GROMACS .gro file of N, CA and C in nm:
model
  435
    1MET      N    1   0.746  -4.412  -0.255
    1MET     CA    2   0.694  -4.517  -0.184
    1MET      C    3   0.761  -4.469  -0.064
    2ILE      N    4   0.881  -4.426  -0.041
    2ILE     CA    5   0.935  -4.378   0.066
    2ILE      C    6   0.890  -4.267   0.136
    3ALA      N    7   0.852  -4.193   0.037
    3ALA     CA    8   0.761  -4.056   0.065
    3ALA      C    9   0.627  -4.085   0.142
    4GLU      N   10   0.569  -4.182   0.094
    4GLU     CA   11   0.433  -4.197   0.153
    4GLU      C   12   0.458  -4.267   0.281
    5THR      N   13   0.558  -4.364   0.316
    5THR     CA   14   0.598  -4.402   0.438
    5THR      C   15   0.644  -4.302   0.533
    6VAL      N   16   0.721  -4.222   0.486
    6VAL     CA   17   0.760  -4.136   0.616
    6VAL      C   18   0.653  -4.010   0.638
    7CYS      N   19   0.576  -3.983   0.537
    7CYS     CA   20   0.451  -3.901   0.569
    7CYS      C   21   0.347  -3.970   0.670
    8SER      N   22   0.320  -4.105   0.644
    8SER     CA   23   0.249  -4.170   0.708
    8SER      C   24   0.300  -4.198   0.874
    9ALA      N   25   0.427  -4.213   0.879
    9ALA     CA   26   0.501  -4.216   1.037
    9ALA      C   27   0.486  -4.092   1.080
   10VAL      N   28   0.503  -3.983   1.004
   10VAL     CA   29   0.506  -3.828   1.077
   10VAL      C   30   0.350  -3.834   1.143
   11SER      N   31   0.251  -3.880   1.068
   11SER     CA   32   0.105  -3.818   1.098
   11SER      C   33   0.087  -3.931   1.204
   12ALA      N   34   0.149  -4.047   1.223
   12ALA     CA   35   0.125  -4.140   1.326
   12ALA      C   36   0.172  -4.071   1.454
   13ALA      N   37   0.303  -4.029   1.445
   13ALA     CA   38   0.357  -3.954   1.553
   13ALA      C   39   0.300  -3.840   1.601
   14GLY      N   40   0.235  -3.742   1.517
   14GLY     CA   41   0.157  -3.649   1.550
   14GLY      C   42   0.036  -3.684   1.621
   15LEU      N   43  -0.028  -3.791   1.588
   15LEU     CA   44  -0.148  -3.817   1.637
   15LEU      C   45  -0.145  -3.890   1.776
   16GLY      N   46   0.000  -3.947   1.794
   16GLY     CA   47   0.019  -3.982   1.941
   16GLY      C   48   0.053  -3.878   2.037
   17ILE      N   49   0.122  -3.758   1.967
   17ILE     CA   50   0.147  -3.669   2.049
   17ILE      C   51   0.021  -3.598   2.096
   18ALA      N   52  -0.090  -3.580   2.013
   18ALA     CA   53  -0.213  -3.526   2.018
   18ALA      C   54  -0.295  -3.601   2.120
   19VAL      N   55  -0.287  -3.756   2.124
   19VAL     CA   56  -0.349  -3.834   2.239
   19VAL      C   57  -0.277  -3.798   2.383
   20VAL      N   58  -0.172  -3.786   2.372
   20VAL     CA   59  -0.101  -3.754   2.521
   20VAL      C   60  -0.153  -3.604   2.573
   21THR      N   61  -0.153  -3.523   2.467
   21THR     CA   62  -0.170  -3.379   2.494
   21THR      C   63  -0.337  -3.378   2.550
   22ALA      N   64  -0.419  -3.464   2.512
   22ALA     CA   65  -0.547  -3.475   2.543
   22ALA      C   66  -0.570  -3.541   2.679
   23TYR      N   67  -0.477  -3.632   2.678
   23TYR     CA   68  -0.470  -3.698   2.822
   23TYR      C   69  -0.442  -3.586   2.909
   24ARG      N   70  -0.357  -3.493   2.890
   24ARG     CA   71  -0.354  -3.409   2.998
   24ARG      C   72  -0.436  -3.288   2.999
   25LYS      N   73  -0.559  -3.300   2.963
   25LYS     CA   74  -0.662  -3.235   2.956
   25LYS      C   75  -0.640  -3.074   2.889
   26ARG      N   76  -0.570  -3.084   2.777
   26ARG     CA   77  -0.547  -2.961   2.695
   26ARG      C   78  -0.606  -3.014   2.548
   27PHE      N   79  -0.722  -3.008   2.552
   27PHE     CA   80  -0.798  -3.044   2.435
   27PHE      C   81  -0.809  -2.961   2.311
   28LEU      N   82  -0.787  -2.841   2.350
   28LEU     CA   83  -0.794  -2.736   2.235
   28LEU      C   84  -0.662  -2.758   2.159
   29ALA      N   85  -0.534  -2.789   2.227
   29ALA     CA   86  -0.397  -2.782   2.174
   29ALA      C   87  -0.383  -2.946   2.114
   30ALA      N   88  -0.476  -3.040   2.153
   30ALA     CA   89  -0.459  -3.177   2.099
   30ALA      C   90  -0.527  -3.179   1.964
   31ALA      N   91  -0.614  -3.092   1.956
   31ALA     CA   92  -0.720  -3.079   1.831
   31ALA      C   93  -0.631  -3.002   1.725
   32ARG      N   94  -0.549  -2.936   1.772
   32ARG     CA   95  -0.467  -2.844   1.687
   32ARG      C   96  -0.355  -2.936   1.641
   33ILE      N   97  -0.308  -2.994   1.739
   33ILE     CA   98  -0.186  -3.105   1.672
   33ILE      C   99  -0.234  -3.193   1.602
   34ALA      N  100  -0.360  -3.272   1.608
   34ALA     CA  101  -0.416  -3.378   1.514
   34ALA      C  102  -0.423  -3.291   1.387
   35ALA      N  103  -0.459  -3.175   1.404
   35ALA     CA  104  -0.515  -3.111   1.251
   35ALA      C  105  -0.377  -3.107   1.178
   36TYR      N  106  -0.281  -3.056   1.253
   36TYR     CA  107  -0.140  -3.063   1.170
   36TYR      C  108  -0.088  -3.171   1.145
   37SER      N  109  -0.117  -3.293   1.228
   37SER     CA  110  -0.011  -3.427   1.186
   37SER      C  111  -0.128  -3.487   1.076
   38LEU      N  112  -0.249  -3.471   1.036
   38LEU     CA  113  -0.303  -3.523   0.941
   38LEU      C  114  -0.284  -3.458   0.785
   39ILE      N  115  -0.223  -3.355   0.789
   39ILE     CA  116  -0.171  -3.286   0.674
   39ILE      C  117  -0.070  -3.372   0.581
   40PRO      N  118   0.005  -3.431   0.651
   40PRO     CA  119   0.101  -3.520   0.560
   40PRO      C  120   0.024  -3.637   0.511
   41VAL      N  121  -0.083  -3.693   0.553
   41VAL     CA  122  -0.161  -3.801   0.508
   41VAL      C  123  -0.245  -3.743   0.393
   42GLY      N  124  -0.308  -3.642   0.408
   42GLY     CA  125  -0.385  -3.603   0.324
   42GLY      C  126  -0.312  -3.523   0.193
   43LEU      N  127  -0.175  -3.502   0.198
   43LEU     CA  128  -0.115  -3.499   0.096
   43LEU      C  129  -0.064  -3.607  -0.003
   44VAL      N  130  -0.073  -3.710   0.081
   44VAL     CA  131  -0.008  -3.821   0.006
   44VAL      C  132  -0.130  -3.884  -0.061
   45MET      N  133  -0.254  -3.845  -0.004
   45MET     CA  134  -0.369  -3.944  -0.030
   45MET      C  135  -0.420  -3.851  -0.161
   46THR      N  136  -0.391  -3.731  -0.173
   46THR     CA  137  -0.435  -3.620  -0.284
   46THR      C  138  -0.339  -3.647  -0.421
   47GLY      N  139  -0.236  -3.733  -0.402
   47GLY     CA  140  -0.144  -3.711  -0.472
   47GLY      C  141  -0.017  -3.616  -0.492
   48VAL      N  142  -0.018  -3.507  -0.408
   48VAL     CA  143   0.073  -3.405  -0.413
   48VAL      C  144   0.220  -3.441  -0.378
   49VAL      N  145   0.214  -3.539  -0.315
   49VAL     CA  146   0.353  -3.600  -0.242
   49VAL      C  147   0.423  -3.655  -0.403
   50ASP      N  148   0.336  -3.739  -0.446
   50ASP     CA  149   0.412  -3.802  -0.590
   50ASP      C  150   0.435  -3.665  -0.688
   51TRP      N  151   0.355  -3.578  -0.709
   51TRP     CA  152   0.368  -3.491  -0.799
   51TRP      C  153   0.507  -3.416  -0.748
   52LEU      N  154   0.522  -3.371  -0.602
   52LEU     CA  155   0.640  -3.316  -0.572
   52LEU      C  156   0.785  -3.419  -0.581
   53ALA      N  157   0.757  -3.536  -0.568
   53ALA     CA  158   0.866  -3.604  -0.584
   53ALA      C  159   0.902  -3.617  -0.717
   54ASP      N  160   0.814  -3.626  -0.805
   54ASP     CA  161   0.852  -3.613  -0.961
   54ASP      C  162   0.932  -3.486  -1.000
   55THR      N  163   0.850  -3.388  -0.945
   55THR     CA  164   0.934  -3.242  -0.972
   55THR      C  165   1.070  -3.211  -0.898
   56ALA      N  166   1.080  -3.272  -0.778
   56ALA     CA  167   1.221  -3.271  -0.720
   56ALA      C  168   1.336  -3.304  -0.795
   57PHE      N  169   1.311  -3.431  -0.890
   57PHE     CA  170   1.409  -3.509  -0.976
   57PHE      C  171   1.391  -3.446  -1.109
   58SER      N  172   1.320  -3.355  -1.144
   58SER     CA  173   1.317  -3.335  -1.267
   58SER      C  174   1.401  -3.167  -1.314
   59PRO      N  175   1.501  -3.185  -1.399
   59PRO     CA  176   1.583  -3.073  -1.441
   59PRO      C  177   1.489  -2.954  -1.535
   60THR      N  178   1.395  -3.021  -1.594
   60THR     CA  179   1.298  -2.904  -1.670
   60THR      C  180   1.196  -2.842  -1.550
   61ALA      N  181   1.180  -2.900  -1.445
   61ALA     CA  182   1.081  -2.832  -1.331
   61ALA      C  183   1.190  -2.740  -1.262
   62TRP      N  184   1.307  -2.772  -1.222
   62TRP     CA  185   1.385  -2.672  -1.174
   62TRP      C  186   1.434  -2.577  -1.268
   63ALA      N  187   1.413  -2.588  -1.356
   63ALA     CA  188   1.471  -2.462  -1.483
   63ALA      C  189   1.331  -2.393  -1.490
   64GLY      N  190   1.227  -2.434  -1.469
   64GLY     CA  191   1.099  -2.347  -1.446
   64GLY      C  192   1.114  -2.257  -1.328
   65PHE      N  193   1.141  -2.330  -1.207
   65PHE     CA  194   1.157  -2.241  -1.079
   65PHE      C  195   1.242  -2.135  -1.086
   66GLY      N  196   1.355  -2.170  -1.182
   66GLY     CA  197   1.431  -2.073  -1.193
   66GLY      C  198   1.417  -1.947  -1.266
   67VAL      N  199   1.317  -1.982  -1.377
   67VAL     CA  200   1.262  -1.904  -1.466
   67VAL      C  201   1.151  -1.792  -1.394
   68LEU      N  202   1.084  -1.844  -1.294
   68LEU     CA  203   1.006  -1.786  -1.196
   68LEU      C  204   1.084  -1.679  -1.115
   69GLY      N  205   1.167  -1.740  -1.076
   69GLY     CA  206   1.241  -1.661  -0.968
   69GLY      C  207   1.283  -1.546  -1.026
   70LEU      N  208   1.349  -1.561  -1.158
   70LEU     CA  209   1.407  -1.468  -1.242
   70LEU      C  210   1.301  -1.349  -1.250
   71SER      N  211   1.164  -1.393  -1.303
   71SER     CA  212   1.062  -1.284  -1.322
   71SER      C  213   1.043  -1.239  -1.195
   72TRP      N  214   1.026  -1.287  -1.086
   72TRP     CA  215   0.999  -1.238  -0.963
   72TRP      C  216   1.096  -1.114  -0.920
   73VAL      N  217   1.220  -1.140  -0.955
   73VAL     CA  218   1.332  -1.072  -0.906
   73VAL      C  219   1.334  -0.925  -1.020
   74LEU      N  220   1.267  -0.971  -1.172
   74LEU     CA  221   1.277  -0.849  -1.247
   74LEU      C  222   1.147  -0.743  -1.186
   75PHE      N  223   1.047  -0.837  -1.164
   75PHE     CA  224   0.935  -0.753  -1.118
   75PHE      C  225   0.977  -0.675  -0.984
   76ALA      N  226   1.028  -0.730  -0.900
   76ALA     CA  227   1.048  -0.635  -0.784
   76ALA      C  228   1.181  -0.538  -0.782
   77THR      N  229   1.257  -0.540  -0.863
   77THR     CA  230   1.342  -0.438  -0.908
   77THR      C  231   1.276  -0.329  -0.995
   78THR      N  232   1.216  -0.367  -1.075
   78THR     CA  233   1.132  -0.254  -1.126
   78THR      C  234   1.046  -0.203  -1.033
   79ARG      N  235   0.974  -0.235  -0.955
   79ARG     CA  236   0.908  -0.165  -0.880
   79ARG      C  237   0.977  -0.079  -0.780
   80VAL      N  238   1.104  -0.111  -0.740
   80VAL     CA  239   1.187  -0.050  -0.655
   80VAL      C  240   1.228   0.081  -0.734
   81VAL      N  241   1.277   0.075  -0.877
   81VAL     CA  242   1.303   0.184  -0.944
   81VAL      C  243   1.204   0.272  -0.974
   82GLU      N  244   1.078   0.223  -1.004
   82GLU     CA  245   0.949   0.305  -1.005
   82GLU      C  246   0.920   0.389  -0.881
   83ARG      N  247   0.937   0.322  -0.772
   83ARG     CA  248   0.912   0.443  -0.622
   83ARG      C  249   1.019   0.523  -0.623
   84ARG      N  250   1.154   0.471  -0.660
   84ARG     CA  251   1.251   0.593  -0.637
   84ARG      C  252   1.240   0.679  -0.725
   85ARG      N  253   1.164   0.686  -0.846
   85ARG     CA  254   1.153   0.786  -0.933
   85ARG      C  255   1.030   0.858  -0.947
   86GLY      N  256   0.955   0.797  -0.870
   86GLY     CA  257   0.818   0.879  -0.847
   86GLY      C  258   0.690   0.836  -0.900
   87GLY      N  259   0.683   0.729  -0.944
   87GLY     CA  260   0.557   0.671  -1.035
   87GLY      C  261   0.569   0.625  -1.165
   88THR      N  262   0.480   0.607  -1.215
   88THR     CA  263   0.489   0.537  -1.370
   88THR      C  264   0.524   0.672  -1.456
   89ARG      N  265   0.532   0.642  -1.607
   89ARG     CA  266   0.580   0.740  -1.678
   89ARG      C  267   0.467   0.837  -1.710
   90ARG      N  268   0.344   0.756  -1.704
   90ARG     CA  269   0.209   0.864  -1.726
   90ARG      C  270   0.200   0.966  -1.609
   91GLU      N  271   0.234   0.920  -1.481
   91GLU     CA  272   0.235   0.998  -1.344
   91GLU      C  273   0.352   1.110  -1.343
   92ARG      N  274   0.463   1.084  -1.403
   92ARG     CA  275   0.563   1.147  -1.405
   92ARG      C  276   0.530   1.264  -1.508
   93LYS      N  277   0.476   1.240  -1.641
   93LYS     CA  278   0.428   1.325  -1.744
   93LYS      C  279   0.320   1.435  -1.656
   94ALA      N  280   0.226   1.395  -1.576
   94ALA     CA  281   0.117   1.462  -1.549
   94ALA      C  282   0.182   1.547  -1.455
   95ALA      N  283   0.299   1.511  -1.367
   95ALA     CA  284   0.351   1.603  -1.251
   95ALA      C  285   0.422   1.738  -1.306
   96ARG      N  286   0.485   1.687  -1.429
   96ARG     CA  287   0.571   1.778  -1.530
   96ARG      C  288   0.481   1.897  -1.571
   97ALA      N  289   0.355   1.835  -1.628
   97ALA     CA  290   0.251   1.930  -1.660
   97ALA      C  291   0.197   2.036  -1.564
   98ALA      N  292   0.197   1.972  -1.443
   98ALA     CA  293   0.131   2.060  -1.336
   98ALA      C  294   0.218   2.143  -1.277
   99ALA      N  295   0.341   2.125  -1.273
   99ALA     CA  296   0.461   2.204  -1.249
   99ALA      C  297   0.481   2.348  -1.304
  100GLN      N  298   0.443   2.344  -1.476
  100GLN     CA  299   0.470   2.414  -1.548
  100GLN      C  300   0.338   2.555  -1.527
  101PRO      N  301   0.374   2.655  -1.496
  101PRO     CA  302   0.296   2.775  -1.459
  101PRO      C  303   0.223   2.821  -1.597
  102GLU      N  304   0.083   2.828  -1.575
  102GLU     CA  305  -0.009   2.862  -1.671
  102GLU      C  306  -0.024   3.017  -1.702
  103ALA      N  307  -0.045   3.054  -1.779
  103ALA     CA  308  -0.075   3.191  -1.820
  103ALA      C  309  -0.190   3.245  -1.744
  104VAL      N  310  -0.224   3.365  -1.670
  104VAL     CA  311  -0.331   3.387  -1.612
  104VAL      C  312  -0.355   3.513  -1.674
  105ALA      N  313  -0.504   3.536  -1.696
  105ALA     CA  314  -0.546   3.643  -1.755
  105ALA      C  315  -0.558   3.740  -1.647
  106PRO      N  316  -0.557   3.880  -1.707
  106PRO     CA  317  -0.524   3.987  -1.642
  106PRO      C  318  -0.654   4.017  -1.517
  107ALA      N  319  -0.779   3.975  -1.557
  107ALA     CA  320  -0.867   3.966  -1.462
  107ALA      C  321  -0.901   3.895  -1.389
  108ALA      N  322  -0.804   3.786  -1.387
  108ALA     CA  323  -0.831   3.654  -1.284
  108ALA      C  324  -0.811   3.700  -1.141
  109SER      N  325  -0.736   3.789  -1.106
  109SER     CA  326  -0.711   3.818  -0.963
  109SER      C  327  -0.832   3.886  -0.922
  110ALA      N  328  -0.948   3.959  -1.011
  110ALA     CA  329  -1.029   4.009  -0.952
  110ALA      C  330  -1.135   3.898  -0.872
  111PRO      N  331  -1.219   3.962  -0.771
  111PRO     CA  332  -1.274   3.894  -0.679
  111PRO      C  333  -1.412   3.817  -0.785
  112SER      N  334  -1.436   3.715  -0.717
  112SER     CA  335  -1.551   3.626  -0.806
  112SER      C  336  -1.676   3.707  -0.800
  113LEU      N  337  -1.708   3.749  -0.687
  113LEU     CA  338  -1.838   3.830  -0.694
  113LEU      C  339  -1.817   3.989  -0.696
  114ASP      N  340  -1.802   4.009  -0.800
  114ASP     CA  341  -1.776   4.142  -0.858
  114ASP      C  342  -1.906   4.232  -0.869
  115GLN      N  343  -1.922   4.332  -0.819
  115GLN     CA  344  -2.026   4.422  -0.804
  115GLN      C  345  -2.034   4.511  -0.897
  116GLY      N  346  -1.940   4.553  -1.009
  116GLY     CA  347  -1.932   4.639  -1.097
  116GLY      C  348  -1.802   4.714  -1.063
  117PRO      N  349  -1.776   4.821  -1.141
  117PRO     CA  350  -1.659   4.904  -1.108
  117PRO      C  351  -1.667   4.997  -0.954
  118ARG      N  352  -1.555   4.981  -0.876
  118ARG     CA  353  -1.531   5.027  -0.734
  118ARG      C  354  -1.529   5.164  -0.777
  119PRO      N  355  -1.539   5.255  -0.666
  119PRO     CA  356  -1.465   5.403  -0.643
  119PRO      C  357  -1.335   5.367  -0.634
  120ALA      N  358  -1.267   5.476  -0.701
  120ALA     CA  359  -1.130   5.488  -0.645
  120ALA      C  360  -1.098   5.479  -0.512
  121ALA      N  361  -0.992   5.436  -0.471
  121ALA     CA  362  -0.968   5.435  -0.326
  121ALA      C  363  -0.929   5.562  -0.283
  122ARG      N  364  -0.959   5.633  -0.191
  122ARG     CA  365  -0.923   5.756  -0.130
  122ARG      C  366  -0.803   5.746  -0.054
  123PRO      N  367  -0.696   5.820  -0.059
  123PRO     CA  368  -0.557   5.820   0.005
  123PRO      C  369  -0.605   5.820   0.167
  124ALA      N  370  -0.542   5.794   0.239
  124ALA     CA  371  -0.543   5.833   0.391
  124ALA      C  372  -0.488   5.961   0.405
  125PRO      N  373  -0.548   6.040   0.507
  125PRO     CA  374  -0.508   6.172   0.537
  125PRO      C  375  -0.376   6.177   0.594
  126ALA      N  376  -0.300   6.267   0.551
  126ALA     CA  377  -0.155   6.274   0.626
  126ALA      C  378  -0.162   6.239   0.770
  127SER      N  379  -0.252   6.336   0.811
  127SER     CA  380  -0.250   6.361   0.977
  127SER      C  381  -0.350   6.267   1.029
  128ARG      N  382  -0.327   6.169   1.134
  128ARG     CA  383  -0.458   6.109   1.164
  128ARG      C  384  -0.483   6.180   1.308
  129GLY      N  385  -0.610   6.172   1.297
  129GLY     CA  386  -0.680   6.213   1.420
  129GLY      C  387  -0.652   6.168   1.559
  130ASP      N  388  -0.735   6.208   1.669
  130ASP     CA  389  -0.749   6.127   1.756
  130ASP      C  390  -0.834   6.008   1.797
  131ASP      N  391  -0.908   6.013   1.689
  131ASP     CA  392  -1.042   5.913   1.656
  131ASP      C  393  -0.973   5.770   1.674
  132ASP      N  394  -0.981   5.699   1.740
  132ASP     CA  395  -0.965   5.541   1.725
  132ASP      C  396  -1.033   5.465   1.614
  133PHE      N  397  -1.125   5.486   1.577
  133PHE     CA  398  -1.198   5.427   1.449
  133PHE      C  399  -1.150   5.504   1.336
  134SER      N  400  -1.077   5.557   1.321
  134SER     CA  401  -1.029   5.629   1.175
  134SER      C  402  -0.966   5.506   1.099
  135ASP      N  403  -0.870   5.427   1.169
  135ASP     CA  404  -0.827   5.302   1.083
  135ASP      C  405  -0.933   5.204   1.035
  136ILE      N  406  -1.028   5.181   1.116
  136ILE     CA  407  -1.137   5.105   1.095
  136ILE      C  408  -1.219   5.152   1.001
  137GLU      N  409  -1.242   5.283   1.007
  137GLU     CA  410  -1.311   5.345   0.870
  137GLU      C  411  -1.236   5.374   0.745
  138ALA      N  412  -1.131   5.355   0.758
  138ALA     CA  413  -1.037   5.360   0.629
  138ALA      C  414  -1.054   5.224   0.590
  139ILE      N  415  -1.046   5.127   0.640
  139ILE     CA  416  -1.053   4.988   0.593
  139ILE      C  417  -1.177   4.971   0.540
  140LEU      N  418  -1.297   5.016   0.604
  140LEU     CA  419  -1.412   4.988   0.565
  140LEU      C  420  -1.439   5.060   0.423
  141LYS      N  421  -1.402   5.193   0.416
  141LYS     CA  422  -1.411   5.261   0.294
  141LYS      C  423  -1.344   5.190   0.185
  142LYS      N  424  -1.197   5.139   0.201
  142LYS     CA  425  -1.114   5.067   0.108
  142LYS      C  426  -1.195   4.945   0.060
  143HIS      N  427  -1.283   4.881   0.134
  143HIS     CA  428  -1.350   4.756   0.085
  143HIS      C  429  -1.510   4.819   0.056
  144GLY      N  430  -1.550   4.909   0.039
  144GLY     CA  431  -1.653   4.969  -0.026
  144GLY      C  432  -1.758   4.949   0.058
  145ILE      N  433  -1.760   4.940   0.206
  145ILE     CA  434  -1.861   4.920   0.301
  145ILE      C  435  -1.910   5.041   0.355
   0.00000   0.00000   0.00000
């Protein structure tokens, strides 16, 4: 009964402030104040205030809030630990498997567009001529071009 009276008084005061604000030609602010001031009356009319009053004086309800708080703390703690370790167990297992080197076949380093056996590379001549293109020619021969 007291809660309903207090909510009605708060709403009446808020509507009074909204009227004064509208008188000062600040209609948008007045509408916003009126909207906020109607919330307590709406909560009384829907029965939320009675439910809150019954909950506030119920030890079982407070124990339930304590259990909910404990579950939230446990959830937050596990998330922090999970982030520090680097993910879930499945993600860590996949990361360990990816970190282990796999066996590589000897021909795996060959180019994918293999055109058959290549001629043996000719060693570069010991004495280089004055020709500027000899280095380029050697590189082209090395690649089979």
